Amino acid sequence: LAKTTQPISMDSYEGQEVNITCSHNNIATNDYITWYQQFPSQGPRFIIQGYKTKVTNEVASLFIPADRKSSTLSLPRVSLSDTAVYYCLVALSNDYKLSFGAGTTVTVRA
Amino acid sequence: DTEVTQTPKHLVMGMTNKKSLKCEQHMGHRAMYWYKQKAKKPPELMFVYSYEKLSINESVPSRFSPECPNSSLLNLHLHALQPEDSALYLCASSQDRNQPQHFGDGTRLSIL
């Protein structure tokens, strides 16, 4: 499983855009990039998944450069309720294993 | 509300007790997972069941015994646990290998 590196923590204010960059230098050809969000005392929640270029859904965007050695999760106009730990994962398309990195604690302030 | 239901939400047990954790999903997912999460740490994979058969055991001690009675249910039987086994135990399911995993909110386990 490819190792991921992301910032330990990030602070932001309500209404701002938050961008979290994840490094995955040894990503393999068949690996997908997936992001999960976790609130205290809850299980992780799937946010977004991508393979290359850009993916957007109703809550976030995922930007993946051509070399795929990094990815950036973008959370537009965050609110206090977006305060959580965000995990970047790289997983094989034909494997069940998910290996969580340390995650990024995002704190949104009023 | 989560689509993966775990019971109980909290469990306190002694080191000689036998207890079971239960996980249920009705999304028709064919893969189910057990994770262990210590405080302020990421989840760690323990077991994976695929089509009701044990597919992955991440070298978990035998005092943890998983069981998949049918495609909707996943149990984790606990026996002779140690204090360091105190953690949040998370269950997850997915449609298949490369599909996003849906997590329950876990069972908070405390070993006395």
mmCIF file of C-alpha atoms in Angstrom:
data_model
loop_
_atom_site.group_PDB
_atom_site.id
_atom_site.type_symbol
_atom_site.label_atom_id
_atom_site.label_comp_id
_atom_site.label_asym_id
_atom_site.label_seq_id
_atom_site.Cartn_x
_atom_site.Cartn_y
_atom_site.Cartn_z
ATOM 1 C CA LEU A 1 0.000 0.000 0.000
ATOM 2 C CA ALA A 2 1.310 3.417 -0.906
ATOM 3 C CA LYS A 3 2.273 5.608 2.042
ATOM 4 C CA THR A 4 0.596 8.996 2.350
ATOM 5 C CA THR A 5 1.822 12.181 4.019
ATOM 6 C CA GLN A 6 -0.473 15.039 4.962
ATOM 7 C CA PRO A 7 -0.255 17.988 7.364
ATOM 8 C CA ILE A 8 -1.033 17.172 10.977
ATOM 9 C CA SER A 9 -3.378 20.110 11.424
ATOM 10 C CA MET A 10 -4.889 23.134 9.684
ATOM 11 C CA ASP A 11 -6.867 26.073 11.007
ATOM 12 C CA SER A 12 -9.449 28.032 9.064
ATOM 13 C CA TYR A 13 -12.377 30.393 9.490
ATOM 14 C CA GLU A 14 -15.992 30.021 8.513
ATOM 15 C CA GLY A 15 -16.648 30.798 4.878
ATOM 16 C CA GLN A 16 -13.090 30.180 3.733
ATOM 17 C CA GLU A 17 -11.899 27.502 1.348
ATOM 18 C CA VAL A 18 -9.716 24.801 2.882
ATOM 19 C CA ASN A 19 -7.190 22.916 0.765
ATOM 20 C CA ILE A 20 -5.468 19.850 2.173
ATOM 21 C CA THR A 21 -2.606 18.416 0.159
ATOM 22 C CA CYS A 22 -1.611 14.776 0.464
ATOM 23 C CA SER A 23 1.681 13.390 -0.813
ATOM 24 C CA HIS A 24 1.802 9.829 -2.163
ATOM 25 C CA ASN A 25 5.073 9.552 -4.045
ATOM 26 C CA ASN A 26 4.984 5.781 -4.540
ATOM 27 C CA ILE A 27 1.462 5.555 -5.852
ATOM 28 C CA ALA A 28 0.998 2.642 -8.234
ATOM 29 C CA THR A 29 -0.721 2.627 -11.601
ATOM 30 C CA ASN A 30 -3.861 0.931 -10.305
ATOM 31 C CA ASP A 31 -4.191 2.944 -7.094
ATOM 32 C CA TYR A 32 -7.161 5.185 -6.390
ATOM 33 C CA ILE A 33 -7.048 8.215 -4.082
ATOM 34 C CA THR A 34 -9.808 8.424 -1.503
ATOM 35 C CA TRP A 35 -10.608 10.898 1.244
ATOM 36 C CA TYR A 36 -12.576 10.248 4.420
ATOM 37 C CA GLN A 37 -13.825 12.592 7.151
ATOM 38 C CA GLN A 38 -14.129 11.601 10.794
ATOM 39 C CA PHE A 39 -15.845 13.401 13.657
ATOM 40 C CA PRO A 40 -15.102 12.498 17.288
ATOM 41 C CA SER A 41 -16.793 9.271 18.422
ATOM 42 C CA GLN A 42 -18.041 8.505 14.908
ATOM 43 C CA GLY A 43 -16.848 6.288 12.122
ATOM 44 C CA PRO A 44 -15.091 7.761 9.076
ATOM 45 C CA ARG A 45 -17.327 9.052 6.279
ATOM 46 C CA PHE A 46 -16.424 8.793 2.605
ATOM 47 C CA ILE A 47 -15.964 12.198 0.986
ATOM 48 C CA ILE A 48 -14.562 11.711 -2.490
ATOM 49 C CA GLN A 49 -12.514 9.375 -4.656
ATOM 50 C CA GLY A 50 -10.510 9.944 -7.805
ATOM 51 C CA TYR A 51 -7.922 8.473 -10.136
ATOM 52 C CA LYS A 52 -6.657 11.483 -12.108
ATOM 53 C CA THR A 53 -7.436 15.113 -13.008
ATOM 54 C CA LYS A 54 -10.349 16.603 -11.085
ATOM 55 C CA VAL A 55 -13.376 15.154 -9.368
ATOM 56 C CA THR A 56 -16.151 17.232 -7.825
ATOM 57 C CA ASN A 57 -19.194 16.306 -5.796
ATOM 58 C CA GLU A 58 -21.649 18.226 -3.654
ATOM 59 C CA VAL A 59 -19.264 18.581 -0.697
ATOM 60 C CA ALA A 60 -15.707 18.703 -2.069
ATOM 61 C CA SER A 61 -13.341 18.710 -5.003
ATOM 62 C CA LEU A 62 -10.303 16.541 -5.519
ATOM 63 C CA PHE A 63 -7.438 17.746 -7.670
ATOM 64 C CA ILE A 64 -4.899 15.223 -8.925
ATOM 65 C CA PRO A 65 -1.929 16.359 -11.055
ATOM 66 C CA ALA A 66 -0.755 14.358 -14.033
ATOM 67 C CA ASP A 67 2.033 12.572 -12.127
ATOM 68 C CA ARG A 68 -0.457 11.565 -9.405
ATOM 69 C CA LYS A 69 2.212 11.890 -6.704
ATOM 70 C CA SER A 70 0.025 14.209 -4.713
ATOM 71 C CA SER A 71 -3.609 15.217 -4.435
ATOM 72 C CA THR A 72 -5.486 18.150 -2.943
ATOM 73 C CA LEU A 73 -8.843 17.986 -1.229
ATOM 74 C CA SER A 74 -10.696 21.281 -1.481
ATOM 75 C CA LEU A 75 -13.537 22.115 0.905
ATOM 76 C CA PRO A 76 -15.374 25.248 -0.281
ATOM 77 C CA ARG A 77 -16.789 27.739 2.224
ATOM 78 C CA VAL A 78 -16.263 25.693 5.372
ATOM 79 C CA SER A 79 -18.489 25.964 8.428
ATOM 80 C CA LEU A 80 -17.936 25.090 12.075
ATOM 81 C CA SER A 81 -19.404 21.646 11.398
ATOM 82 C CA ASP A 82 -16.524 20.848 9.038
ATOM 83 C CA THR A 83 -14.181 20.631 12.015
ATOM 84 C CA ALA A 84 -12.962 17.029 11.793
ATOM 85 C CA VAL A 85 -10.048 14.757 10.931
ATOM 86 C CA TYR A 86 -9.545 14.231 7.197
ATOM 87 C CA TYR A 87 -7.771 11.120 5.952
ATOM 88 C CA CYS A 88 -6.127 10.669 2.578
ATOM 89 C CA LEU A 89 -5.829 7.061 1.454
ATOM 90 C CA VAL A 90 -4.356 5.334 -1.546
ATOM 91 C CA ALA A 91 -5.696 1.900 -2.318
ATOM 92 C CA LEU A 92 -5.412 -0.621 -5.085
ATOM 93 C CA SER A 93 -8.403 -0.845 -7.365
ATOM 94 C CA ASN A 94 -8.525 -4.612 -6.849
ATOM 95 C CA ASP A 95 -7.796 -4.803 -3.125
ATOM 96 C CA TYR A 96 -9.922 -4.570 0.001
ATOM 97 C CA LYS A 97 -7.258 -3.031 2.196
ATOM 98 C CA LEU A 98 -7.432 0.550 3.361
ATOM 99 C CA SER A 99 -4.374 1.926 5.126
ATOM 100 C CA PHE A 100 -5.166 5.129 6.975
ATOM 101 C CA GLY A 101 -2.421 7.691 7.423
ATOM 102 C CA ALA A 102 -2.208 10.012 10.403
ATOM 103 C CA GLY A 103 -4.865 12.355 9.021
ATOM 104 C CA THR A 104 -5.228 16.133 9.108
ATOM 105 C CA THR A 105 -7.154 17.747 11.926
ATOM 106 C CA VAL A 106 -9.022 20.703 10.458
ATOM 107 C CA THR A 107 -10.332 23.254 12.943
ATOM 108 C CA VAL A 108 -12.808 25.842 11.692
ATOM 109 C CA ARG A 109 -13.269 28.920 13.844
ATOM 110 C CA ALA A 110 -16.052 31.484 13.849
ATOM 111 C CA ASP B 1 -27.726 8.273 10.574
ATOM 112 C CA THR B 2 -25.277 5.606 9.528
ATOM 113 C CA GLU B 3 -26.337 2.705 7.285
ATOM 114 C CA VAL B 4 -24.044 0.348 9.186
ATOM 115 C CA THR B 5 -25.372 -0.390 12.657
ATOM 116 C CA GLN B 6 -23.105 -1.512 15.468
ATOM 117 C CA THR B 7 -24.164 -2.803 18.868
ATOM 118 C CA PRO B 8 -23.527 -2.222 21.634
ATOM 119 C CA LYS B 9 -22.315 1.382 21.508
ATOM 120 C CA HIS B 10 -20.361 0.931 24.714
ATOM 121 C CA LEU B 11 -19.016 -2.195 26.392
ATOM 122 C CA VAL B 12 -17.083 -2.654 29.601
ATOM 123 C CA MET B 13 -15.726 -6.099 30.314
ATOM 124 C CA GLY B 14 -13.253 -7.857 32.507
ATOM 125 C CA MET B 15 -10.262 -9.735 31.190
ATOM 126 C CA THR B 16 -11.905 -13.105 31.773
ATOM 127 C CA ASN B 17 -15.238 -12.275 30.162
ATOM 128 C CA LYS B 18 -16.567 -13.401 26.801
ATOM 129 C CA LYS B 19 -18.554 -10.888 24.801
ATOM 130 C CA SER B 20 -19.482 -10.206 21.191
ATOM 131 C CA LEU B 21 -19.731 -7.115 19.035
ATOM 132 C CA LYS B 22 -22.359 -7.036 16.333
ATOM 133 C CA CYS B 23 -22.495 -5.243 13.004
ATOM 134 C CA GLU B 24 -25.370 -5.148 10.532
ATOM 135 C CA GLN B 25 -25.854 -3.645 7.082
ATOM 136 C CA HIS B 26 -28.735 -3.919 4.634
ATOM 137 C CA MET B 27 -27.182 -2.252 1.610
ATOM 138 C CA GLY B 28 -26.424 -5.544 -0.131
ATOM 139 C CA HIS B 29 -22.707 -5.016 0.300
ATOM 140 C CA ARG B 30 -20.584 -8.136 -0.130
ATOM 141 C CA ALA B 31 -17.489 -7.027 1.780
ATOM 142 C CA MET B 32 -17.414 -6.316 5.512
ATOM 143 C CA TYR B 33 -14.559 -5.125 7.701
ATOM 144 C CA TRP B 34 -13.451 -4.785 11.304
ATOM 145 C CA TYR B 35 -11.127 -1.948 12.338
ATOM 146 C CA LYS B 36 -9.611 -0.996 15.667
ATOM 147 C CA GLN B 37 -9.029 2.667 16.523
ATOM 148 C CA LYS B 38 -7.114 3.907 19.526
ATOM 149 C CA ALA B 39 -7.608 7.463 20.763
ATOM 150 C CA LYS B 40 -6.190 10.119 18.417
ATOM 151 C CA LYS B 41 -4.900 7.439 16.035
ATOM 152 C CA PRO B 42 -6.162 6.346 12.613
ATOM 153 C CA PRO B 43 -8.241 3.184 12.205
ATOM 154 C CA GLU B 44 -6.273 -0.043 11.758
ATOM 155 C CA LEU B 45 -7.651 -2.872 9.661
ATOM 156 C CA MET B 46 -8.216 -6.151 11.523
ATOM 157 C CA PHE B 47 -10.323 -8.437 9.317
ATOM 158 C CA VAL B 48 -12.014 -8.451 5.922
ATOM 159 C CA TYR B 49 -14.851 -10.726 4.854
ATOM 160 C CA SER B 50 -15.660 -11.059 1.197
ATOM 161 C CA TYR B 51 -18.818 -12.911 0.167
ATOM 162 C CA GLU B 52 -19.080 -14.239 3.738
ATOM 163 C CA LYS B 53 -15.585 -15.749 3.706
ATOM 164 C CA LEU B 54 -12.619 -14.457 5.678
ATOM 165 C CA SER B 55 -10.386 -12.782 3.141
ATOM 166 C CA ILE B 56 -7.877 -10.888 5.243
ATOM 167 C CA ASN B 57 -6.641 -11.333 8.817
ATOM 168 C CA GLU B 58 -4.085 -8.687 9.667
ATOM 169 C CA SER B 59 -2.260 -10.923 12.175
ATOM 170 C CA VAL B 60 -4.843 -10.224 14.841
ATOM 171 C CA PRO B 61 -4.443 -12.137 18.163
ATOM 172 C CA SER B 62 -6.697 -15.154 18.515
ATOM 173 C CA ARG B 63 -8.543 -13.564 21.450
ATOM 174 C CA PHE B 64 -10.432 -11.733 18.668
ATOM 175 C CA SER B 65 -12.576 -14.118 16.626
ATOM 176 C CA PRO B 66 -14.620 -12.810 13.689
ATOM 177 C CA GLU B 67 -17.724 -14.455 12.301
ATOM 178 C CA CYS B 68 -19.925 -13.689 9.313
ATOM 179 C CA PRO B 69 -23.217 -15.617 9.711
ATOM 180 C CA ASN B 70 -24.725 -14.129 6.549
ATOM 181 C CA SER B 71 -24.162 -11.335 4.064
ATOM 182 C CA SER B 72 -25.740 -8.720 6.343
ATOM 183 C CA LEU B 73 -24.168 -9.600 9.672
ATOM 184 C CA LEU B 74 -20.676 -9.486 11.069
ATOM 185 C CA ASN B 75 -19.709 -10.428 14.610
ATOM 186 C CA LEU B 76 -16.514 -10.045 16.570
ATOM 187 C CA HIS B 77 -16.206 -12.462 19.477
ATOM 188 C CA LEU B 78 -14.002 -11.343 22.330
ATOM 189 C CA HIS B 79 -12.349 -13.529 24.946
ATOM 190 C CA ALA B 80 -9.579 -12.970 27.467
ATOM 191 C CA LEU B 81 -8.850 -9.456 26.278
ATOM 192 C CA GLN B 82 -6.092 -7.294 27.676
ATOM 193 C CA PRO B 83 -6.328 -3.686 28.902
ATOM 194 C CA GLU B 84 -4.455 -2.540 25.779
ATOM 195 C CA ASP B 85 -7.361 -3.852 23.696
ATOM 196 C CA SER B 86 -9.481 -0.967 24.937
ATOM 197 C CA ALA B 87 -10.381 1.019 21.829
ATOM 198 C CA LEU B 88 -13.131 1.994 19.410
ATOM 199 C CA TYR B 89 -14.024 -0.980 17.212
ATOM 200 C CA LEU B 90 -15.386 0.034 13.837
ATOM 201 C CA CYS B 91 -17.282 -2.060 11.346
ATOM 202 C CA ALA B 92 -17.504 -1.121 7.673
ATOM 203 C CA SER B 93 -18.988 -2.502 4.482
ATOM 204 C CA SER B 94 -18.503 -1.922 0.779
ATOM 205 C CA GLN B 95 -20.105 -3.093 -2.419
ATOM 206 C CA ASP B 96 -16.864 -4.596 -3.603
ATOM 207 C CA ARG B 97 -13.089 -4.172 -3.519
ATOM 208 C CA ASN B 98 -12.588 -0.706 -4.942
ATOM 209 C CA GLN B 99 -15.815 0.837 -3.705
ATOM 210 C CA PRO B 100 -16.000 3.334 -0.838
ATOM 211 C CA GLN B 101 -16.415 1.835 2.595
ATOM 212 C CA HIS B 102 -19.396 2.746 4.777
ATOM 213 C CA PHE B 103 -18.526 2.812 8.459
ATOM 214 C CA GLY B 104 -20.643 2.365 11.551
ATOM 215 C CA ASP B 105 -20.088 4.610 14.559
ATOM 216 C CA GLY B 106 -18.299 1.891 16.445
ATOM 217 C CA THR B 107 -18.354 0.155 19.799
ATOM 218 C CA ARG B 108 -16.350 1.819 22.533
ATOM 219 C CA LEU B 109 -14.719 -1.079 24.383
ATOM 220 C CA SER B 110 -13.115 -0.775 27.803
ATOM 221 C CA ILE B 111 -11.226 -3.664 29.390
ATOM 222 C CA LEU B 112 -10.918 -3.586 33.153
#
